[in-house]
Amino acid sequence: MSNLVKGLILVGIVLAIGAGLVVWKKKAGGGDENYSSISKREIELLLADVATRNPAGLKRFAQDPDMKQKQLESLKQLMAFAVEAQKAGLASDPNNREELQNIRAQIEASEYDQKINAQKGANMPQFSFITEDQVNQFWGEDQNSKSGPGYFAAFLDKIGLEGTAESRTHEAEFDKFFNSLIELRKANDPEGKAPEVTDDDRKRTHDAFAKIKIYQKEYEDKAKAGQLDKDFVDTVNLQIKLQQAQFLAGLYSKNVGEKIKATDKDIADYISQHPELDPKDKKAKAEEILQRAKNGEDFATLANENTEDPGNKNPKGEPQGGLYANVQKGQMVKPFEDAALSLQPGQIFPNVVESDFGYHIIKLEKKTDTTDPKGQPSVTYDVRHILIATTYTDPNNPMGRPIPVKEYVRQKIESDREKQMIDDVVAKSGVTVAQDFDIPQVTDQQIQEAMKQQQQQMANPDDEDGPPPPSAADDKKKDAKKTK
């Protein structure tokens, strides 16, 4: 996942509602949501839901103005990227549209499940109150009745009217859903490979699909008839809006992410404009030490006096004369290893060797033919070296570890471009997020009760059927736990 995508995902207030949902869908209208604003009522519904799920987080939100503003700004950024994704036509792509519809189905079904079954049993797996008979009836409506639509659809298949048959069966609906999951995962694979799917994967997905469709229909029928609490329905719709926005934001960020990447020329130009980052003085120092070694000065002594390699000291803090013993071929960075293995024992490499970590003066001590862990011919070697480091610590993050200058510059350029891009997208989108709203009060008792519930859930994780093949939205939250 790119840094741009990560920057758009809210790990606090927003995802406290939607985190961990396995993304499914099926309802006309996916992608037609209005992402251009978040109203006062929507913010208050969101916070009311967070009050029940994460009261400690809500208390911090209420007490920390900076955190509050940062969360609201992140929410605006998320919605802005969703708006731009719609403008770019990404929501109209068939697979993306199917994903947006599936998000709606999963959220409606899972929230309805929690609403009607919360008091029936603690820590029960999701959809566990849907019976096998209900699942069989769902499929049997189409497949088992000789007078039902499934029988007619099969007949249409036989005579070649494929398009009509596809629109008339739950099985065809499932096939479309399942194939969409595979295509989305393939599109998100760096090598464009489809995931391996077993018959068992398909069967478990088939069963879960039926359960979601059963509860989605119940939810929508009751919502349409006014049989569900309005706040509950509005909160479900808000969850759908936020989860779909996150999916679209991820798509759009991939499209524009290439624009923020720094080229080698960008990096070189930046360094030339910032003399404090230019390593020419350090290279001159390395050249001088190399010449002293060539002139016969003791290499180990030179290493102890000059190397900037933290690995030159053993656990007791004793200097090692720059020695790395019994190095397996493939262990060191390529420029270093290529230079070392080109030498004969006792030789010093004639030039300073540059790597991302700095400038190296290298002397080979020993080289031995051996085999690697797989039994293939290899080499181990003893080598001494002196490092003049060109790593850099970000002055804005003094606790951060030193990194190669080029990597620091790359991160700096891309971070600046990312910030500018997000600012431009937000400005262009015209998204508005309410700033004036009421925050629910939470008590210490609520926080303690929520912590107890979390501990119980960790001690007794759900023993559910396995998940379906990962979808595009699942990739953003692989490690999230399923919302109860």
Short mmCIF file of C-alpha atoms in Angstrom, two decimals, residues 13-18 38 41-51 58 75 235 238-239 242:
data_model
loop_
_atom_site.label_atom_id
_atom_site.label_comp_id
_atom_site.label_asym_id
_atom_site.label_seq_id
_atom_site.Cartn_x
_atom_site.Cartn_y
_atom_site.Cartn_z
CA ILE A 13 -12.87 7.91 14.54
CA VAL A 14 -13.98 7.04 11.01
CA LEU A 15 -12.92 3.41 10.85
CA ALA A 16 -14.14 2.72 14.35
CA ILE A 17 -17.46 2.12 12.62
CA GLY A 18 -16.44 0.24 9.52
CA ILE A 38 -20.55 15.18 5.86
CA ARG A 41 -26.18 14.85 11.86
CA GLU A 42 -23.82 12.39 10.18
CA ILE A 43 -20.95 13.42 12.46
CA GLU A 44 -23.18 13.04 15.50
CA LEU A 45 -24.41 9.61 14.34
CA LEU A 46 -20.80 8.59 13.79
CA LEU A 47 -19.74 9.72 17.24
CA ALA A 48 -22.74 8.08 18.89
CA ASP A 49 -21.72 4.80 17.31
CA VAL A 50 -18.11 5.28 18.39
CA ALA A 51 -19.35 5.93 21.95
CA LEU A 58 -14.17 9.19 21.85
CA LEU A 75 -12.32 12.75 6.88
CA THR A 235 -26.12 5.03 10.82
CA LEU A 238 -23.39 6.43 6.91
CA GLN A 239 -21.23 3.34 7.35
CA LEU A 242 -17.68 5.92 4.56
#
